[in-house]
JSON list of C-alpha atoms in Angstrom, two decimals:
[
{"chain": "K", "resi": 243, "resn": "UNK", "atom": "CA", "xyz": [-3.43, 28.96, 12.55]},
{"chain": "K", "resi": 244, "resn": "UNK", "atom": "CA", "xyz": [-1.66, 30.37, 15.19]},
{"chain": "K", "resi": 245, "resn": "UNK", "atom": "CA", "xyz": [1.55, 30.75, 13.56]},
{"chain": "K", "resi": 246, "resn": "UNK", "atom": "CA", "xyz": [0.17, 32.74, 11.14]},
{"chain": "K", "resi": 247, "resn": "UNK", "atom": "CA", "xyz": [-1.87, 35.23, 13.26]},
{"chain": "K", "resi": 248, "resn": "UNK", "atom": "CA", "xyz": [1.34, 35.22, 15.27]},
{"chain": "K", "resi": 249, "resn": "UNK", "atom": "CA", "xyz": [3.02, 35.91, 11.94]},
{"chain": "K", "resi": 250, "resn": "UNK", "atom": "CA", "xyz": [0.50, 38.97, 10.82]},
{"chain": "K", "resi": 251, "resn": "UNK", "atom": "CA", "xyz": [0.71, 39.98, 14.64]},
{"chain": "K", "resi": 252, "resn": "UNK", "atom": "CA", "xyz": [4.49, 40.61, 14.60]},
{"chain": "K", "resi": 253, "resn": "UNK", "atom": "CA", "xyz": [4.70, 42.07, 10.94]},
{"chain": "K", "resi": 254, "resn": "UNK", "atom": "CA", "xyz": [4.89, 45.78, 11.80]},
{"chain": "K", "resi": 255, "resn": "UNK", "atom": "CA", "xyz": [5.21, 45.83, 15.17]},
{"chain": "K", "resi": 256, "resn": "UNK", "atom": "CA", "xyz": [7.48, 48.17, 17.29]},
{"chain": "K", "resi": 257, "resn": "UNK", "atom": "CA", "xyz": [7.49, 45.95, 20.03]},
{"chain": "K", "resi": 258, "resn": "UNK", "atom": "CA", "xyz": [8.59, 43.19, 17.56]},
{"chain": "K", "resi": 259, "resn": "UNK", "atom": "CA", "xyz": [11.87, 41.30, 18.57]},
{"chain": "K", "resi": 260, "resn": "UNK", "atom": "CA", "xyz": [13.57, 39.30, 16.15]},
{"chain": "K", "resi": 261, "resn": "UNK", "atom": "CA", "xyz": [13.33, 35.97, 17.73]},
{"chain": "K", "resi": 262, "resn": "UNK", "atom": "CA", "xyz": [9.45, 36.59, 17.97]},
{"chain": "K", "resi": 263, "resn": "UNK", "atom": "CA", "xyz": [9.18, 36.93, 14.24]},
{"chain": "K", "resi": 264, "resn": "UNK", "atom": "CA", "xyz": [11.84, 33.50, 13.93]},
{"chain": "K", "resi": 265, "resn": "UNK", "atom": "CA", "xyz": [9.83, 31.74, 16.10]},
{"chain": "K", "resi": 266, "resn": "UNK", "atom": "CA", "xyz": [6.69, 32.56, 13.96]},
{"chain": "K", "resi": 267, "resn": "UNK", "atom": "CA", "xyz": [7.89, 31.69, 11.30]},
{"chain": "K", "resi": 268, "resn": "UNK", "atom": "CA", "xyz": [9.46, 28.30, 12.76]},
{"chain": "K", "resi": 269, "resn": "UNK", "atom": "CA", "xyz": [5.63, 27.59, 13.85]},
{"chain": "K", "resi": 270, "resn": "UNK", "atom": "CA", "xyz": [4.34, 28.61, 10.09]},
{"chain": "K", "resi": 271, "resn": "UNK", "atom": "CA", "xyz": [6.98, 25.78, 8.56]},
{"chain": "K", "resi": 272, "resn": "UNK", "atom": "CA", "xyz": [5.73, 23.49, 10.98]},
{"chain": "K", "resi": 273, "resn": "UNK", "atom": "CA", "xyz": [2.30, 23.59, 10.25]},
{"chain": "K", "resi": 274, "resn": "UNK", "atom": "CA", "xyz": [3.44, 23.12, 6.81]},
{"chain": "K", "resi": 275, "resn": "UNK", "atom": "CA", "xyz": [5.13, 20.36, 7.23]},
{"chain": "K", "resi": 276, "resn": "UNK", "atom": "CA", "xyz": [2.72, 18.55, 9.31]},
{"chain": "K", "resi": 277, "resn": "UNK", "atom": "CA", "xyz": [-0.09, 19.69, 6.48]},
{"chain": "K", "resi": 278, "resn": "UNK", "atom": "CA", "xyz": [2.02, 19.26, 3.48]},
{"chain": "K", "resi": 279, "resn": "UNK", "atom": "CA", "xyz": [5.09, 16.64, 3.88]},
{"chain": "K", "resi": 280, "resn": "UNK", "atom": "CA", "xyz": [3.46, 14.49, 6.82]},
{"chain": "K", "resi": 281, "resn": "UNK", "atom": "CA", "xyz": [0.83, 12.96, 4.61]},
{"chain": "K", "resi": 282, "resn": "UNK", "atom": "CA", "xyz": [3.16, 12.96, 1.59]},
{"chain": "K", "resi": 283, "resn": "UNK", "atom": "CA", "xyz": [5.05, 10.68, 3.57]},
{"chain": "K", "resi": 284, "resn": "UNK", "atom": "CA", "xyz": [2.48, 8.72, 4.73]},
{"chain": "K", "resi": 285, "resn": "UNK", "atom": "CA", "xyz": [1.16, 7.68, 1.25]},
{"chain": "K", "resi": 286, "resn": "UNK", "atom": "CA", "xyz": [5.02, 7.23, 0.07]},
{"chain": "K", "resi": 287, "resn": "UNK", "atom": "CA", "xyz": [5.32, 4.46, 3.06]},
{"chain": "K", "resi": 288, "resn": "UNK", "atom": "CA", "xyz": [1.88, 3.28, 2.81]},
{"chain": "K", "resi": 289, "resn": "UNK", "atom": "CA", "xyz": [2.69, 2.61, -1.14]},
{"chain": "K", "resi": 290, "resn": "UNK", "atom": "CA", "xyz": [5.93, 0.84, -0.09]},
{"chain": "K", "resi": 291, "resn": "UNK", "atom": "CA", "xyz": [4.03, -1.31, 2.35]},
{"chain": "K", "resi": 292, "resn": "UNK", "atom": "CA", "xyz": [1.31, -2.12, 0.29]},
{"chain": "K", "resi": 293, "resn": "UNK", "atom": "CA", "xyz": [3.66, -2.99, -2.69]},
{"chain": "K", "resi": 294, "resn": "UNK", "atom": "CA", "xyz": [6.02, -5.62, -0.13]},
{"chain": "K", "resi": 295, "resn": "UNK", "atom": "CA", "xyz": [2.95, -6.84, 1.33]},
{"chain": "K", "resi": 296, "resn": "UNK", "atom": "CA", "xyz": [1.23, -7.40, -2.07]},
{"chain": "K", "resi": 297, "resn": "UNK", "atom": "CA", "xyz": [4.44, -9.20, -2.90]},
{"chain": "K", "resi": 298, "resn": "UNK", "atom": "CA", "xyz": [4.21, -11.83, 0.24]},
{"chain": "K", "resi": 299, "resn": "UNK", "atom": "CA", "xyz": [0.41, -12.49, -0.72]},
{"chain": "K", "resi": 300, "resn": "UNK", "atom": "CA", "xyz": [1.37, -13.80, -4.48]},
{"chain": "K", "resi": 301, "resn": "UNK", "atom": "CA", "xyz": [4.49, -15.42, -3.04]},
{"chain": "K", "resi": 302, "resn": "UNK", "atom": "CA", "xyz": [2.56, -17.28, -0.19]},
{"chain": "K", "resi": 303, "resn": "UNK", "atom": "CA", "xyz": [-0.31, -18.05, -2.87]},
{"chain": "K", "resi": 304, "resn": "UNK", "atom": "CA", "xyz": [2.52, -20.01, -4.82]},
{"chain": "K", "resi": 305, "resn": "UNK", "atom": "CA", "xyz": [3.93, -21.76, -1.46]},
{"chain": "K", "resi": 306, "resn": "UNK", "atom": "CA", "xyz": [1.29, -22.68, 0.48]},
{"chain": "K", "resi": 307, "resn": "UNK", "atom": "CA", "xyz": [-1.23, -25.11, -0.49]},
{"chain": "K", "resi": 308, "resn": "UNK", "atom": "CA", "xyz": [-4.69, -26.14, 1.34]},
{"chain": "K", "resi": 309, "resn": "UNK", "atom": "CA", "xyz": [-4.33, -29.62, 1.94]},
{"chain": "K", "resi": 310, "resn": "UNK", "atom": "CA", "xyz": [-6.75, -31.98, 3.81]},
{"chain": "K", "resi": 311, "resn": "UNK", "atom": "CA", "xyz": [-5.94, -33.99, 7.14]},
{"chain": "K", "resi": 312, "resn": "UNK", "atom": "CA", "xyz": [-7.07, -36.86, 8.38]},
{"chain": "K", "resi": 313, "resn": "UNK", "atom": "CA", "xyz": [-7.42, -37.39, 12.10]},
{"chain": "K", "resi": 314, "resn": "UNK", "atom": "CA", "xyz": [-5.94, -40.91, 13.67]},
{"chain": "K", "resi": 315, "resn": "UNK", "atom": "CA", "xyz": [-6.80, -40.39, 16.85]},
{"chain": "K", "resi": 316, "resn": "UNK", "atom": "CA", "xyz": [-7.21, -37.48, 19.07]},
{"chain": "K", "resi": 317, "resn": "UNK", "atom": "CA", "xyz": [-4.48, -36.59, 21.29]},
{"chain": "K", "resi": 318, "resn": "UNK", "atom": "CA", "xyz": [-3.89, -34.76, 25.03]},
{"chain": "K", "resi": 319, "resn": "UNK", "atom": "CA", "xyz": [-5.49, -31.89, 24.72]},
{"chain": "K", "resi": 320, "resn": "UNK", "atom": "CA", "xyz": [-3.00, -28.79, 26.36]},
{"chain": "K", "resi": 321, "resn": "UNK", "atom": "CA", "xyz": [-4.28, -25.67, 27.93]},
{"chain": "K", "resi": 322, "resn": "UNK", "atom": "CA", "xyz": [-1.57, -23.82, 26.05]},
{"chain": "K", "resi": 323, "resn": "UNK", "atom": "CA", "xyz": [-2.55, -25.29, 22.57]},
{"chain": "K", "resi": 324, "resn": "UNK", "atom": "CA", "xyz": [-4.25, -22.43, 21.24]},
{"chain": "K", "resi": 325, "resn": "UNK", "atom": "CA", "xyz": [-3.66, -21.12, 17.12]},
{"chain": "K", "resi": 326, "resn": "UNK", "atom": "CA", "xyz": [-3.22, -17.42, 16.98]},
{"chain": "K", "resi": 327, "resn": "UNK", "atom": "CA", "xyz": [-3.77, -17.52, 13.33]},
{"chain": "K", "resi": 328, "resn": "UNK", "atom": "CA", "xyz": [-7.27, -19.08, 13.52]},
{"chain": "K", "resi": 329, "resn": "UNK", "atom": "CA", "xyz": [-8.43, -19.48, 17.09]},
{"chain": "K", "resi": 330, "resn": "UNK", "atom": "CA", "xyz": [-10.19, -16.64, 18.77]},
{"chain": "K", "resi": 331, "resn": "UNK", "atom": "CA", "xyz": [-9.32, -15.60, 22.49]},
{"chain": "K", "resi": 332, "resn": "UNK", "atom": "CA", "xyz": [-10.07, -18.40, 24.72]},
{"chain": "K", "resi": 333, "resn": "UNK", "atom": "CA", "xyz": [-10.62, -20.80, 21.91]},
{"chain": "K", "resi": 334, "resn": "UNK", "atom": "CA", "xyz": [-8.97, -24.62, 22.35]},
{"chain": "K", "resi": 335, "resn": "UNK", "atom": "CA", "xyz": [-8.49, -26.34, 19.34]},
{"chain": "K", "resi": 336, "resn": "UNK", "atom": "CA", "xyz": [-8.53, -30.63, 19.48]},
{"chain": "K", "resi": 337, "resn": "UNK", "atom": "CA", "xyz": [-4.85, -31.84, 19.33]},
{"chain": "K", "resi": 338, "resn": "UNK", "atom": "CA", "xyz": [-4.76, -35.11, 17.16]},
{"chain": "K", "resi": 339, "resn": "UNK", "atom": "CA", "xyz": [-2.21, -36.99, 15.24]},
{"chain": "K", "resi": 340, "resn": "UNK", "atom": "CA", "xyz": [-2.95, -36.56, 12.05]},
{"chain": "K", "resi": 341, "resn": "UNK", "atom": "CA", "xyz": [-1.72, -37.79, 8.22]},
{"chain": "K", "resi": 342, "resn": "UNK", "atom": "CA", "xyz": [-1.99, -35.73, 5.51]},
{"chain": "K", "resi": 343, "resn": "UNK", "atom": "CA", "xyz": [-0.65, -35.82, 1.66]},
{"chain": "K", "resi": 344, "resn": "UNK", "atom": "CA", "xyz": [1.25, -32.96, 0.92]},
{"chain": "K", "resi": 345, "resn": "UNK", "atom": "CA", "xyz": [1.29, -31.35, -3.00]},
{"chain": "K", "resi": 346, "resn": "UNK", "atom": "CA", "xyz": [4.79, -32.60, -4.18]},
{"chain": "K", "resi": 347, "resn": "UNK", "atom": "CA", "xyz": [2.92, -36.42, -3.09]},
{"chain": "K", "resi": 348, "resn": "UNK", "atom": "CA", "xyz": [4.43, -37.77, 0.09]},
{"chain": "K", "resi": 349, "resn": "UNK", "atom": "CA", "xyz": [2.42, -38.88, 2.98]},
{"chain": "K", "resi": 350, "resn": "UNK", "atom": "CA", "xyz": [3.21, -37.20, 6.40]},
{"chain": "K", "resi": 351, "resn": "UNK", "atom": "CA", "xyz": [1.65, -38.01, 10.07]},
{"chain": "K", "resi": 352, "resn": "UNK", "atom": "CA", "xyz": [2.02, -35.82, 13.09]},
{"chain": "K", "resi": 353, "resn": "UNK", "atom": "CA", "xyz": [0.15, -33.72, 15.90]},
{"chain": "K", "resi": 354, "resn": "UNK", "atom": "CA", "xyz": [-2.22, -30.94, 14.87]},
{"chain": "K", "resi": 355, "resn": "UNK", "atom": "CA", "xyz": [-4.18, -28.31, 15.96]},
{"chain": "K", "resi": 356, "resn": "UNK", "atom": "CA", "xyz": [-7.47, -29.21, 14.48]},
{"chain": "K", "resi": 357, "resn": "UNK", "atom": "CA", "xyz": [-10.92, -26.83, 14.71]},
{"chain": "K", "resi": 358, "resn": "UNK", "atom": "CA", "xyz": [-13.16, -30.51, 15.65]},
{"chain": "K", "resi": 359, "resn": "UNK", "atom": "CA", "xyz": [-14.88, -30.30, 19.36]},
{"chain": "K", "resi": 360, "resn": "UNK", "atom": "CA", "xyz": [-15.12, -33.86, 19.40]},
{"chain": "K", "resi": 361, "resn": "UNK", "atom": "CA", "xyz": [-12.49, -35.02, 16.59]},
{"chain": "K", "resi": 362, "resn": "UNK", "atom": "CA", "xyz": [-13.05, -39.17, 15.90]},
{"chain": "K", "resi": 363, "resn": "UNK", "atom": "CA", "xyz": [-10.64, -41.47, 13.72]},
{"chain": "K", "resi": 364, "resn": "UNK", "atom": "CA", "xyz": [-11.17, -40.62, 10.32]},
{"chain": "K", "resi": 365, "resn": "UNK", "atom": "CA", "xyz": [-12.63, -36.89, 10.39]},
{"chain": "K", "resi": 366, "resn": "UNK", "atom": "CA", "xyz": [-11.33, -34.40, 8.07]},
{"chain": "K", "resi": 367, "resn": "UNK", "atom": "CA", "xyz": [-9.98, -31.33, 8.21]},
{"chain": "K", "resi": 368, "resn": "UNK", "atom": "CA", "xyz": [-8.00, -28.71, 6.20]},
{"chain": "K", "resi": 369, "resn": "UNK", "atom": "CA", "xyz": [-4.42, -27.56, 7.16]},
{"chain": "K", "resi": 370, "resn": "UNK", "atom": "CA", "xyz": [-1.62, -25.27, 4.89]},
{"chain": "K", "resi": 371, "resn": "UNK", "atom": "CA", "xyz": [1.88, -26.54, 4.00]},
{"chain": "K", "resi": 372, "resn": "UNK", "atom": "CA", "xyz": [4.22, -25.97, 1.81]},
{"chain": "K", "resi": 373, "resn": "UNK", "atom": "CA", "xyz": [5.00, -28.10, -1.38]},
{"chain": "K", "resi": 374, "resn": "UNK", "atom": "CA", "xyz": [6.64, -30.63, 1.11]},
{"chain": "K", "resi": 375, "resn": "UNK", "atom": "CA", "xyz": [4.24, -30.95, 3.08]},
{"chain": "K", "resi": 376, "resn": "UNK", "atom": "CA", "xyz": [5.65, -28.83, 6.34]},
{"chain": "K", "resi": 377, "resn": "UNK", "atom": "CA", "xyz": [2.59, -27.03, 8.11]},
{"chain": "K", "resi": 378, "resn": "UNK", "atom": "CA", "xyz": [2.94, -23.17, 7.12]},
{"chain": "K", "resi": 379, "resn": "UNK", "atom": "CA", "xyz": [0.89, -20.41, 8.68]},
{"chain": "K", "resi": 380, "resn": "UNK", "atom": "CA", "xyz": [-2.52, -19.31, 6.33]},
{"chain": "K", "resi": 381, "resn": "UNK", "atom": "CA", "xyz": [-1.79, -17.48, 3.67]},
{"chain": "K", "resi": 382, "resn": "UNK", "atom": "CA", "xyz": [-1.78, -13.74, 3.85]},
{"chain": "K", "resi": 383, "resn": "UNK", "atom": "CA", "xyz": [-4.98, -12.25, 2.19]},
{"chain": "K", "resi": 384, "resn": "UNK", "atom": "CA", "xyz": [-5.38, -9.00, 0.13]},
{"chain": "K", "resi": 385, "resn": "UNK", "atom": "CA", "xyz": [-7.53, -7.33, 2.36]},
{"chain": "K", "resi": 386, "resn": "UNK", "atom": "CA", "xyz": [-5.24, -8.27, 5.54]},
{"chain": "K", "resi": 387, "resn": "UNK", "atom": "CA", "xyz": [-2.31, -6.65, 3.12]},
{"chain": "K", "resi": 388, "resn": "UNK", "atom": "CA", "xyz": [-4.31, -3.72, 2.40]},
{"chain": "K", "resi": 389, "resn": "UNK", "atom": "CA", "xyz": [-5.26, -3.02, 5.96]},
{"chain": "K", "resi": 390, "resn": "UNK", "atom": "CA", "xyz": [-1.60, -3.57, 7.25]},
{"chain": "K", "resi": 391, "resn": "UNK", "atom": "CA", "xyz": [-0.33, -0.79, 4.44]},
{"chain": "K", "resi": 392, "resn": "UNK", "atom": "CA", "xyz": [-3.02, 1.73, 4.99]},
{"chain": "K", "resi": 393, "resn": "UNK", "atom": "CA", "xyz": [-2.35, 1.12, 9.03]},
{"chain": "K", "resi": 394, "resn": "UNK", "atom": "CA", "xyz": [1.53, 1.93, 8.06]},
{"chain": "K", "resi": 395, "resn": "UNK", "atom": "CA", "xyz": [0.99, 4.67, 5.83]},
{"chain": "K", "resi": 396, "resn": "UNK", "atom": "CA", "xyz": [-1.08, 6.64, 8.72]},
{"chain": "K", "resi": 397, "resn": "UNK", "atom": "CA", "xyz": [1.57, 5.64, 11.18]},
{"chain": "K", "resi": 398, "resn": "UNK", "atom": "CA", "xyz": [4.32, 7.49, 9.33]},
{"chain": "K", "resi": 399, "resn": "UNK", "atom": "CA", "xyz": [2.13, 10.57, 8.78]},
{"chain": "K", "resi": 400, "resn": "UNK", "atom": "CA", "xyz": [2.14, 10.46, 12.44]},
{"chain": "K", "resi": 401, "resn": "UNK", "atom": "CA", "xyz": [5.35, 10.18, 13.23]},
{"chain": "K", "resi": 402, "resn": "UNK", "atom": "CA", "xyz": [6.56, 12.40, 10.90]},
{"chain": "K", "resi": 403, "resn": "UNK", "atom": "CA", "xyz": [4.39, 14.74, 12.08]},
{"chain": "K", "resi": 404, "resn": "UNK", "atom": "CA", "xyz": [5.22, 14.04, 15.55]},
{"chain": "K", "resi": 405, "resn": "UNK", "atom": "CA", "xyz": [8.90, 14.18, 14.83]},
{"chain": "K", "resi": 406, "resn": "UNK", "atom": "CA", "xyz": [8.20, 17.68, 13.01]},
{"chain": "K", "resi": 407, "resn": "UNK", "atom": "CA", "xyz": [6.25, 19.49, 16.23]},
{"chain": "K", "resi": 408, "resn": "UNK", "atom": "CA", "xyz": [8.97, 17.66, 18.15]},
{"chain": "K", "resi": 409, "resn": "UNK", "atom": "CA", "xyz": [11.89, 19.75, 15.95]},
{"chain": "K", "resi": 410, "resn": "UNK", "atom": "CA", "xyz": [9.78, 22.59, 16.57]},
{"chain": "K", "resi": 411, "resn": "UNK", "atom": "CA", "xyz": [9.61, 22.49, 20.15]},
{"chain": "K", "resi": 412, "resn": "UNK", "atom": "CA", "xyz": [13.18, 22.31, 20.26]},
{"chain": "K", "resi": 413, "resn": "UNK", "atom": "CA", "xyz": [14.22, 24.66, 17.82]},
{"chain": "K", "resi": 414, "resn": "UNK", "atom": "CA", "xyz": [11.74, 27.32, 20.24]},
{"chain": "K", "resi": 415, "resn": "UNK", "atom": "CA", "xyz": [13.19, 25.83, 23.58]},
{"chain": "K", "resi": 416, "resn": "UNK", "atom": "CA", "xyz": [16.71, 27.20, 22.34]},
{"chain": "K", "resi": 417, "resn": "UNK", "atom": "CA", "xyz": [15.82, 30.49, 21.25]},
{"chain": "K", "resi": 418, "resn": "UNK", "atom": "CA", "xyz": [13.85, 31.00, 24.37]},
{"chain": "K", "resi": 419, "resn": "UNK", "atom": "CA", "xyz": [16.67, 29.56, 26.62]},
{"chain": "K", "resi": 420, "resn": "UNK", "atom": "CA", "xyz": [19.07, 32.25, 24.28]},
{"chain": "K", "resi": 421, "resn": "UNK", "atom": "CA", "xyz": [16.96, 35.07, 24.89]},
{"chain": "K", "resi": 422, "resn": "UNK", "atom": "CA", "xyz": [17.09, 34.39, 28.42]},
{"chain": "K", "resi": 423, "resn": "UNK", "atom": "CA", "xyz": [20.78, 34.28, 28.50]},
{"chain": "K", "resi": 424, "resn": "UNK", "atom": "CA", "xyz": [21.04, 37.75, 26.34]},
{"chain": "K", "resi": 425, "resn": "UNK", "atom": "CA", "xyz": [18.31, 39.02, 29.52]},
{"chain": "K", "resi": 426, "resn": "UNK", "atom": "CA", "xyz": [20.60, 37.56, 31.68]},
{"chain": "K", "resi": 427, "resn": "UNK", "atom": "CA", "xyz": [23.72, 39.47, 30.26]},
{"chain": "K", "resi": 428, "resn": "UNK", "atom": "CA", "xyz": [22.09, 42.79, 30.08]},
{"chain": "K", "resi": 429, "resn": "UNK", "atom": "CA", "xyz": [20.82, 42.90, 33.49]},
{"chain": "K", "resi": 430, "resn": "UNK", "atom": "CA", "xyz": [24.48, 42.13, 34.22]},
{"chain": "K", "resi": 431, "resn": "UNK", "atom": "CA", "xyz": [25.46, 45.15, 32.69]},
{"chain": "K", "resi": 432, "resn": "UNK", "atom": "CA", "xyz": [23.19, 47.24, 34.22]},
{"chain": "K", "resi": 433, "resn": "UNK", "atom": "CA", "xyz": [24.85, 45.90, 37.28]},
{"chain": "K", "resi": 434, "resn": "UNK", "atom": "CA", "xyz": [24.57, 47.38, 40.90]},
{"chain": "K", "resi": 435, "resn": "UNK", "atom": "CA", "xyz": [23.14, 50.88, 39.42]},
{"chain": "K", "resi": 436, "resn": "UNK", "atom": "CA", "xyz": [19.84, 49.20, 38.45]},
{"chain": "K", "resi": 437, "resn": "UNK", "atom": "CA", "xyz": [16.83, 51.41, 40.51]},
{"chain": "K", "resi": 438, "resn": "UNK", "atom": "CA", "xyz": [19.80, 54.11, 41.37]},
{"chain": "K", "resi": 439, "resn": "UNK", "atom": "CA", "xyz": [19.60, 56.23, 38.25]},
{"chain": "K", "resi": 440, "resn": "UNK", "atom": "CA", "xyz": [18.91, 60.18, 38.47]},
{"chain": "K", "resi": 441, "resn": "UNK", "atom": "CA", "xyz": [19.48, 59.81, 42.18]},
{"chain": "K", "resi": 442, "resn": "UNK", "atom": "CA", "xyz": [23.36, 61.13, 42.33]},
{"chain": "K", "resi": 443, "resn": "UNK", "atom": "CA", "xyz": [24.23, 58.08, 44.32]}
]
């Protein structure tokens, strides 16, 4: 709004410089930008997200498999065991040794993470592999995806409207710095004289 009262301000003004009238209108294609192109690009990124990400959740669908695990026996338990992808903060899971069947058949034993607070021989629990059998993280979910491309879409209107009032700033740091320098050179000019005129010295 302020570029374009500074726009109306400067239209017929005697007083009116041209660099005040550029640097209006550099504010008035900002503002555009930010209004206009910044949100365009948002939705364009936020698509492209949502379409890569949409991608990864049939892929994973088609690789990972829910498979059920069988505790042996429960193991050490570590401070540092912790799952990111399914333990809240502060939230130790059992570690056992474990066998499970994977999809393509074979039979695999090793140590888990399992969500049991007192796991016993022979307790159950599900786990994600792949078709081999090799723990994988959970799957991605559609809503997860959907969050993570509307979170990227309003990043890039953000940066692009950040890089926008940054080109702005800029652009209006030079042509201030320029004016100074043309100040600069005309008081130059006007030299030792300056305050001496109409006095015959």
């Amino acid at each position: 709004m302020r570029a374009i009262r500074g726009l109306w301000r400067w239209r017929h003004n005697p007083l009116r410089r041209a660099t005040d009238l550029a640097e209006a209108w550099v504010a008035l294609v900002a503002l555009a930008l930010m209004v206009l192109a910044a949100p365009v690009a948002g939705v364009l990124v936020g698509g492209a997200a949502g379409d890569a990400l949409e991608r990864s959740v049939r892929d994973q669908r088609e690789t990972h498999h829910r498979v059920t695990a069988t505790v042996v026996r429960e193991l050490d338990r570590s401070p540092l065991d912790v799952d990111p992808e399914n333990a809240a903060a502060g939230d130790l899971r059992s570690r056992v040794l474990a066998d499970w069947t994977a999809p393509d058949g074979t039979g695999h034993r090793g140590p888990l993470l399992a969500g049991l607070a007192t796991p016993h021989a022979g307790d159950r629990f599900a786990i994600w592999t792949d078709a081999h059998g090799r723990l994988v993280a959970r799957p991605l979910d559609t809503a997860t995806a959907t969050t993570h491309a509307v979170l990227a879409g309003f990043g890039a209107t953000l940066a692009a409207a950040g890089l926008t009032e940054g080109a702005r700033r800029l652009i209006v740091w030079r042509m201030v710095r320029r004016r100074y320098a043309r100040w600069d050179q005309a008081w130059d000019r006007a030299g030792p004289d300056w305050g001496r005129t109409g006095t015959g010295i």
